[in-house]
């Protein structure tokens, strides 16, 4: 998969811009605040119909304008597609089209442009709260299994309803029997989510050990759950039933659901030690990058299409040795789009096309 062309109209600090990409490594350099990351954000937005930097879509529209438009031309196995996504300030909705045909649902756009993004915030997967690690795995699963997204949404709604009922039982307004139907639904959807997460983590470990020889056996993921040990679907359901009975009084007292995939974690190890506690800043960045490359490998194995890799300021905090590791991995990827403030950080990469950005103006470096 390759991006051939990107057109931006009133997106962030770009009023009207056209960019033609190459295969291989494309590099955008420039000062901080010049608009480098905006290019990656536009590509990510049209792939996932959302930004990776803000939840406020309207802030993407260029100041003093009422709508923005992103157009992209992609090529996959010789077939060219034109995809667009428009956002209107007045209508406050997004309109997506493929080859000028409007899509009935935005969700139909997801998967058309397989993209894997590394940004400086990606390292928080390693070092921050369990929520970010759960989100990383859940978003990954949503890309490869259509039914997972629906199961996740339903589970989240079930937990919300169940928490409401727990509080009402505590207040004496509902009977304990009210929980039964929600317990059954929670067990069914929660067990499915846990089983799929564990399966994905095992497959990721296999990919890491078989594709990244230079760091083989250094990085490993494990599923961390307080209440589940055996991850066979039947055993998960049995554990659910057992622990729900034991936790009943505590859940009523606290008014929250204390068991399930929404409370689990994914442990990430480096050299057999928890990376969030013992890995250095540079090692954590390397691990985060390897996880993203693993995601790309997995998507290619699953769908037969190599994703486009977006790297936003990936090389800072990496020493020469680790830059060399990443450089060798990038050599074999169909298309990579990189931003950097310093070309010194990417001096060993085999760059096919370079651009310099200054205040929203993109100039190709010949």
Tab-separated table of C-alpha atoms in Angstrom:
chain	number	residue	atom	x	y	z
A	1	UNK	CA	0.000	0.000	0.000
A	2	UNK	CA	1.277	3.470	-0.884
A	3	UNK	CA	0.036	7.017	-0.612
A	4	UNK	CA	0.613	8.679	-3.972
A	5	UNK	CA	-0.846	12.117	-3.283
A	6	UNK	CA	-2.314	14.138	-0.418
A	7	UNK	CA	-4.397	17.299	-0.873
A	8	UNK	CA	-5.272	19.486	2.099
A	9	UNK	CA	-7.826	22.283	2.120
A	10	UNK	CA	-8.205	24.388	5.279
A	11	UNK	CA	-6.697	21.654	7.460
A	12	UNK	CA	-4.829	23.056	10.474
A	13	UNK	CA	-2.271	25.543	9.111
A	14	UNK	CA	-2.640	24.343	5.499
A	15	UNK	CA	-5.007	26.408	3.349
A	16	UNK	CA	-4.341	24.633	0.063
A	17	UNK	CA	-1.518	22.122	-0.233
A	18	UNK	CA	-0.672	19.211	-2.528
A	19	UNK	CA	2.006	16.652	-1.645
A	20	UNK	CA	3.248	13.877	-3.943
A	21	UNK	CA	4.894	10.968	-2.138
A	22	UNK	CA	7.428	8.354	-3.129
A	23	UNK	CA	7.663	4.727	-2.148
A	24	UNK	CA	10.246	3.964	0.532
A	25	UNK	CA	11.144	6.615	3.086
A	26	UNK	CA	9.651	10.123	2.844
A	27	UNK	CA	10.972	12.730	5.295
A	28	UNK	CA	9.406	16.021	6.388
A	29	UNK	CA	11.769	18.335	8.243
A	30	UNK	CA	11.241	21.784	9.736
A	31	UNK	CA	11.119	23.741	12.960
A	32	UNK	CA	8.730	22.942	15.788
A	33	UNK	CA	5.271	24.349	15.033
A	34	UNK	CA	5.834	24.498	11.270
A	35	UNK	CA	3.166	21.869	10.511
A	36	UNK	CA	5.117	18.607	10.135
A	37	UNK	CA	2.935	16.563	12.473
A	38	UNK	CA	-0.176	18.006	10.787
A	39	UNK	CA	0.727	15.997	7.672
A	40	UNK	CA	0.727	12.757	9.651
A	41	UNK	CA	-2.434	13.803	11.458
A	42	UNK	CA	-4.234	14.326	8.121
A	43	UNK	CA	-3.204	10.862	6.919
A	44	UNK	CA	-4.281	9.305	10.208
A	45	UNK	CA	-7.584	11.211	10.165
A	46	UNK	CA	-8.594	9.950	6.739
A	47	UNK	CA	-7.632	6.400	7.723
A	48	UNK	CA	-9.446	6.327	11.077
A	49	UNK	CA	-11.886	9.286	10.760
A	50	UNK	CA	-10.390	10.809	13.909
A	51	UNK	CA	-7.293	12.665	15.060
A	52	UNK	CA	-4.595	11.141	17.255
A	53	UNK	CA	-3.993	14.536	18.874
A	54	UNK	CA	-7.417	15.887	19.805
A	55	UNK	CA	-11.004	14.736	20.366
A	56	UNK	CA	-12.293	18.092	19.118
A	57	UNK	CA	-12.662	17.588	15.374
A	58	UNK	CA	-13.668	21.213	14.824
A	59	UNK	CA	-10.233	22.397	15.927
A	60	UNK	CA	-8.814	20.773	12.779
A	61	UNK	CA	-10.472	23.397	10.578
A	62	UNK	CA	-8.173	26.245	9.584
A	63	UNK	CA	-8.858	29.458	11.506
A	64	UNK	CA	-11.637	31.654	10.053
A	65	UNK	CA	-12.862	28.866	7.729
A	66	UNK	CA	-16.014	26.761	7.995
A	67	UNK	CA	-14.957	23.451	6.527
A	68	UNK	CA	-11.902	21.384	5.738
A	69	UNK	CA	-11.215	18.668	3.190
A	70	UNK	CA	-8.599	15.930	3.013
A	71	UNK	CA	-8.145	14.081	-0.272
A	72	UNK	CA	-5.817	11.156	-0.770
A	73	UNK	CA	-4.788	8.987	-3.689
A	74	UNK	CA	-3.581	5.495	-2.786
A	75	UNK	CA	-2.261	2.521	-4.748
A	76	UNK	CA	-2.582	-1.120	-3.741
A	77	UNK	CA	-1.535	-3.954	-6.064
A	78	UNK	CA	-1.700	-1.582	-9.027
A	79	UNK	CA	-5.234	-0.394	-8.213
A	80	UNK	CA	-5.610	3.331	-7.529
A	81	UNK	CA	-8.332	4.731	-5.266
A	82	UNK	CA	-9.301	8.286	-4.416
A	83	UNK	CA	-10.585	8.816	-0.896
A	84	UNK	CA	-11.794	12.020	0.729
A	85	UNK	CA	-13.114	13.173	4.069
A	86	UNK	CA	-14.797	16.534	4.598
A	87	UNK	CA	-15.654	18.197	7.889
A	88	UNK	CA	-18.139	21.068	8.168
A	89	UNK	CA	-18.246	23.510	11.060
A	90	UNK	CA	-21.876	24.400	10.345
A	91	UNK	CA	-23.202	20.852	9.916
A	92	UNK	CA	-20.746	19.430	12.477
A	93	UNK	CA	-20.434	16.145	10.639
A	94	UNK	CA	-17.976	14.240	8.479
A	95	UNK	CA	-18.605	13.118	4.909
A	96	UNK	CA	-16.392	10.372	3.501
A	97	UNK	CA	-16.165	9.288	-0.133
A	98	UNK	CA	-14.353	6.566	-2.066
A	99	UNK	CA	-13.911	7.275	-5.782
A	100	UNK	CA	-16.424	10.112	-5.313
A	101	UNK	CA	-19.116	7.769	-3.929
A	102	UNK	CA	-20.351	8.839	-0.508
A	103	UNK	CA	-20.167	6.210	2.224
A	104	UNK	CA	-23.335	5.508	4.207
A	105	UNK	CA	-21.273	5.096	7.417
A	106	UNK	CA	-17.901	6.512	8.389
A	107	UNK	CA	-16.899	3.144	9.822
A	108	UNK	CA	-16.739	1.788	6.254
A	109	UNK	CA	-13.661	3.940	5.695
A	110	UNK	CA	-11.685	2.255	8.480
A	111	UNK	CA	-9.424	-0.388	6.974
A	112	UNK	CA	-9.274	1.164	3.499
A	113	UNK	CA	-5.930	2.793	4.335
A	114	UNK	CA	-3.948	0.607	6.745
A	115	UNK	CA	-1.768	2.952	8.767
A	116	UNK	CA	0.451	2.347	11.780
A	117	UNK	CA	1.493	5.452	13.705
A	118	UNK	CA	4.296	6.101	16.155
A	119	UNK	CA	4.183	9.495	17.896
A	120	UNK	CA	6.090	10.750	20.961
A	121	UNK	CA	3.004	9.869	23.018
A	122	UNK	CA	3.246	6.203	21.968
A	123	UNK	CA	5.912	5.627	24.616
A	124	UNK	CA	3.193	6.155	27.241
A	125	UNK	CA	1.955	2.669	26.301
A	126	UNK	CA	5.059	1.388	28.051
A	127	UNK	CA	5.352	3.738	30.999
A	128	UNK	CA	1.863	4.968	31.876
A	129	UNK	CA	-1.512	3.619	33.052
A	130	UNK	CA	-3.013	0.204	32.164
A	131	UNK	CA	-5.764	2.016	30.225
A	132	UNK	CA	-3.302	2.971	27.473
A	133	UNK	CA	-2.055	-0.603	27.123
A	134	UNK	CA	-5.617	-1.917	27.011
A	135	UNK	CA	-6.482	0.703	24.382
A	136	UNK	CA	-3.452	-0.268	22.297
A	137	UNK	CA	-4.535	-3.913	22.204
A	138	UNK	CA	-8.230	-3.076	21.727
A	139	UNK	CA	-7.584	-0.671	18.850
A	140	UNK	CA	-5.337	-3.276	17.249
A	141	UNK	CA	-8.092	-5.908	17.499
A	142	UNK	CA	-10.662	-3.487	16.064
A	143	UNK	CA	-8.509	-3.240	12.925
A	144	UNK	CA	-8.358	-6.969	12.339
A	145	UNK	CA	-11.757	-8.168	13.617
A	146	UNK	CA	-14.954	-6.376	12.686
A	147	UNK	CA	-16.936	-8.034	15.485
A	148	UNK	CA	-14.495	-6.968	18.202
A	149	UNK	CA	-15.419	-3.291	17.956
A	150	UNK	CA	-19.101	-4.129	18.462
A	151	UNK	CA	-18.325	-6.457	21.383
A	152	UNK	CA	-16.196	-3.769	23.041
A	153	UNK	CA	-18.911	-1.109	22.706
A	154	UNK	CA	-21.562	-3.450	24.094
A	155	UNK	CA	-19.325	-4.439	27.000
A	156	UNK	CA	-18.660	-0.805	27.915
A	157	UNK	CA	-22.409	-0.080	27.926
A	158	UNK	CA	-23.064	-3.157	30.062
A	159	UNK	CA	-20.485	-2.039	32.644
A	160	UNK	CA	-22.024	1.434	32.739
A	161	UNK	CA	-25.530	0.007	33.342
A	162	UNK	CA	-24.225	-2.494	35.871
A	163	UNK	CA	-22.440	0.210	37.876
A	164	UNK	CA	-25.657	2.227	37.931
A	165	UNK	CA	-27.577	-0.779	39.274
A	166	UNK	CA	-24.931	-1.511	41.920
A	167	UNK	CA	-25.354	2.016	43.272
A	168	UNK	CA	-29.147	1.679	43.291
A	169	UNK	CA	-28.915	-1.634	45.177
A	170	UNK	CA	-26.687	0.069	47.745
A	171	UNK	CA	-29.348	2.789	48.120
A	172	UNK	CA	-32.040	0.125	48.571
A	173	UNK	CA	-33.890	1.139	45.400
A	174	UNK	CA	-33.220	-2.064	43.386
A	175	UNK	CA	-33.135	-5.728	44.389
A	176	UNK	CA	-30.038	-7.858	43.850
A	177	UNK	CA	-31.926	-9.914	41.241
A	178	UNK	CA	-31.738	-6.900	38.928
A	179	UNK	CA	-28.068	-7.728	38.368
A	180	UNK	CA	-28.663	-11.185	36.910
A	181	UNK	CA	-29.304	-10.219	33.282
A	182	UNK	CA	-26.396	-7.775	33.284
A	183	UNK	CA	-24.089	-10.341	34.867
A	184	UNK	CA	-24.845	-12.826	32.107
A	185	UNK	CA	-24.193	-10.279	29.378
A	186	UNK	CA	-21.032	-9.057	31.084
A	187	UNK	CA	-19.691	-12.614	31.346
A	188	UNK	CA	-20.376	-13.377	27.677
A	189	UNK	CA	-18.871	-10.220	26.210
A	190	UNK	CA	-16.115	-9.901	28.820
A	191	UNK	CA	-14.976	-13.490	28.238
A	192	UNK	CA	-14.859	-12.931	24.479
A	193	UNK	CA	-12.754	-9.786	24.916
A	194	UNK	CA	-10.290	-11.450	27.293
A	195	UNK	CA	-9.897	-14.508	25.076
A	196	UNK	CA	-9.210	-12.392	21.982
A	197	UNK	CA	-6.762	-10.134	23.818
A	198	UNK	CA	-4.743	-13.103	25.076
A	199	UNK	CA	-4.709	-14.707	21.624
A	200	UNK	CA	-3.456	-11.469	20.049
A	201	UNK	CA	-0.736	-11.034	22.682
A	202	UNK	CA	0.511	-14.572	22.066
A	203	UNK	CA	0.590	-13.941	18.323
A	204	UNK	CA	2.463	-10.669	18.849
A	205	UNK	CA	5.078	-12.500	20.926
A	206	UNK	CA	5.512	-15.000	18.086
A	207	UNK	CA	5.994	-12.189	15.560
A	208	UNK	CA	8.519	-10.379	17.769
A	209	UNK	CA	10.602	-13.531	18.302
A	210	UNK	CA	10.546	-14.572	14.639
A	211	UNK	CA	10.908	-11.207	12.851
A	212	UNK	CA	13.173	-9.051	14.986
A	213	UNK	CA	16.258	-11.231	15.343
A	214	UNK	CA	18.449	-8.423	16.677
A	215	UNK	CA	16.294	-8.092	19.813
A	216	UNK	CA	15.051	-11.677	19.955
A	217	UNK	CA	13.891	-12.783	23.404
A	218	UNK	CA	14.282	-9.256	24.813
A	219	UNK	CA	10.648	-8.099	24.487
A	220	UNK	CA	7.681	-10.125	25.745
A	221	UNK	CA	4.042	-9.313	26.529
A	222	UNK	CA	1.839	-11.084	29.063
A	223	UNK	CA	-1.805	-10.628	30.002
A	224	UNK	CA	-2.179	-9.548	33.624
A	225	UNK	CA	-5.520	-10.238	35.296
A	226	UNK	CA	-6.224	-10.481	39.001
A	227	UNK	CA	-9.087	-12.928	38.602
A	228	UNK	CA	-8.337	-14.965	35.473
A	229	UNK	CA	-5.493	-17.446	35.062
A	230	UNK	CA	-6.628	-20.009	32.487
A	231	UNK	CA	-7.716	-18.217	29.321
A	232	UNK	CA	-9.787	-20.945	27.739
A	233	UNK	CA	-13.218	-19.382	27.124
A	234	UNK	CA	-15.002	-21.932	29.339
A	235	UNK	CA	-12.544	-21.402	32.186
A	236	UNK	CA	-12.890	-17.613	31.879
A	237	UNK	CA	-16.668	-17.898	32.276
A	238	UNK	CA	-16.302	-20.252	35.240
A	239	UNK	CA	-13.905	-17.804	36.939
A	240	UNK	CA	-16.320	-14.961	36.279
A	241	UNK	CA	-19.185	-16.773	38.030
A	242	UNK	CA	-17.033	-17.775	40.987
A	243	UNK	CA	-15.519	-14.338	41.605
A	244	UNK	CA	-18.782	-12.438	41.062
A	245	UNK	CA	-20.247	-14.281	44.048
A	246	UNK	CA	-17.196	-13.531	46.200
A	247	UNK	CA	-17.080	-9.872	45.155
A	248	UNK	CA	-20.796	-9.154	45.523
A	249	UNK	CA	-20.669	-7.295	48.852
A	250	UNK	CA	-17.596	-5.269	47.898
A	251	UNK	CA	-19.085	-4.271	44.550
A	252	UNK	CA	-22.295	-3.107	46.264
A	253	UNK	CA	-20.299	-1.144	48.834
A	254	UNK	CA	-18.177	0.564	46.196
A	255	UNK	CA	-20.799	0.827	43.461
A	256	UNK	CA	-18.463	-0.329	40.696
A	257	UNK	CA	-17.702	-3.492	38.744
A	258	UNK	CA	-14.455	-4.946	40.082
A	259	UNK	CA	-13.869	-7.786	37.640
A	260	UNK	CA	-13.477	-7.901	33.881
A	261	UNK	CA	-11.279	-6.819	30.981
A	262	UNK	CA	-11.773	-3.138	31.832
A	263	UNK	CA	-9.584	-3.688	34.927
A	264	UNK	CA	-6.873	-5.888	33.414
A	265	UNK	CA	-3.397	-4.894	32.249
A	266	UNK	CA	-0.813	-5.987	29.695
A	267	UNK	CA	2.661	-6.392	31.168
A	268	UNK	CA	5.545	-5.541	28.840
A	269	UNK	CA	8.937	-7.033	29.668
A	270	UNK	CA	12.408	-6.110	28.448
A	271	UNK	CA	15.195	-8.541	29.349
A	272	UNK	CA	12.741	-10.320	31.689
A	273	UNK	CA	12.066	-7.155	33.720
A	274	UNK	CA	9.001	-4.905	33.647
A	275	UNK	CA	9.818	-2.248	31.073
A	276	UNK	CA	7.794	0.484	32.785
A	277	UNK	CA	9.954	0.124	35.911
A	278	UNK	CA	13.402	-0.879	34.710
A	279	UNK	CA	13.870	0.058	31.028
A	280	UNK	CA	15.629	3.340	30.235
A	281	UNK	CA	13.925	6.129	28.262
A	282	UNK	CA	15.722	5.018	25.104
A	283	UNK	CA	14.835	1.368	25.675
A	284	UNK	CA	11.188	2.267	26.270
A	285	UNK	CA	11.130	4.182	22.999
A	286	UNK	CA	12.704	1.224	21.197
A	287	UNK	CA	10.119	-1.148	22.697
A	288	UNK	CA	7.260	1.148	21.630
A	289	UNK	CA	8.650	1.257	18.084
A	290	UNK	CA	9.020	-2.534	17.968
A	291	UNK	CA	5.404	-2.922	19.104
A	292	UNK	CA	4.333	-0.687	16.214
A	293	UNK	CA	6.425	-2.658	13.721
A	294	UNK	CA	4.890	-5.823	15.150
A	295	UNK	CA	1.454	-4.341	14.549
A	296	UNK	CA	2.419	-3.638	10.929
A	297	UNK	CA	3.753	-7.186	10.433
A	298	UNK	CA	0.604	-8.662	11.924
A	299	UNK	CA	-1.687	-6.567	9.707
A	300	UNK	CA	0.242	-7.653	6.631
A	301	UNK	CA	-0.014	-11.317	7.637
A	302	UNK	CA	-3.726	-10.933	8.377
A	303	UNK	CA	-4.815	-8.851	5.385
A	304	UNK	CA	-2.022	-9.327	2.856
A	305	UNK	CA	-1.512	-5.557	2.673
A	306	UNK	CA	1.536	-3.814	4.097
A	307	UNK	CA	0.496	-0.786	6.168
A	308	UNK	CA	1.957	2.669	5.693
A	309	UNK	CA	4.232	3.540	8.627
A	310	UNK	CA	4.001	7.052	10.111
A	311	UNK	CA	6.836	8.070	12.449
A	312	UNK	CA	6.570	11.400	14.251
A	313	UNK	CA	9.918	12.442	15.737
A	314	UNK	CA	10.808	8.803	16.433
A	315	UNK	CA	14.588	9.135	16.674
A	316	UNK	CA	15.027	11.460	19.649
A	317	UNK	CA	16.178	9.633	22.805
A	318	UNK	CA	17.523	6.766	20.663
A	319	UNK	CA	21.271	6.160	20.686
A	320	UNK	CA	23.192	5.304	17.502
A	321	UNK	CA	22.852	1.572	18.087
A	322	UNK	CA	19.067	1.680	18.438
A	323	UNK	CA	18.746	4.062	15.474
A	324	UNK	CA	20.635	1.472	13.488
A	325	UNK	CA	18.181	-1.233	14.559
A	326	UNK	CA	15.205	0.859	13.447
A	327	UNK	CA	16.972	1.908	10.230
A	328	UNK	CA	17.437	-1.725	9.171
A	329	UNK	CA	13.758	-2.441	9.852
A	330	UNK	CA	12.674	0.554	7.772
A	331	UNK	CA	14.667	-0.646	4.743
A	332	UNK	CA	12.165	-3.432	4.108
A	333	UNK	CA	8.929	-1.414	4.420
A	334	UNK	CA	7.004	-0.362	1.318
A	335	UNK	CA	6.319	3.208	2.472
A	336	UNK	CA	7.382	5.195	5.519
A	337	UNK	CA	6.578	8.844	6.273
A	338	UNK	CA	8.792	10.505	8.886
A	339	UNK	CA	8.899	13.915	10.567
A	340	UNK	CA	12.008	15.310	12.210
A	341	UNK	CA	13.442	18.582	13.478
A	342	UNK	CA	17.011	17.393	12.903
A	343	UNK	CA	18.241	15.529	9.840
A	344	UNK	CA	21.205	14.430	11.928
A	345	UNK	CA	18.850	12.001	13.693
A	346	UNK	CA	18.017	10.201	10.420
A	347	UNK	CA	21.357	10.503	8.633
A	348	UNK	CA	21.716	6.722	8.181
A	349	UNK	CA	18.294	6.192	6.598
A	350	UNK	CA	17.866	5.532	2.881
A	351	UNK	CA	15.566	8.481	2.170
A	352	UNK	CA	13.749	8.471	-1.195
A	353	UNK	CA	12.083	11.890	-0.928
A	354	UNK	CA	12.588	14.895	1.350
A	355	UNK	CA	10.400	17.902	2.107
A	356	UNK	CA	10.999	21.053	4.111
A	357	UNK	CA	8.057	22.723	5.855
A	358	UNK	CA	7.956	26.358	6.877
A	359	UNK	CA	4.781	27.930	8.288
A	360	UNK	CA	2.415	25.641	6.422
A	361	UNK	CA	4.315	25.699	3.132
A	362	UNK	CA	5.700	22.372	1.883
A	363	UNK	CA	8.714	22.434	-0.411
A	364	UNK	CA	10.244	19.329	-1.955
A	365	UNK	CA	14.017	19.161	-1.549
A	366	UNK	CA	15.594	18.156	-4.849
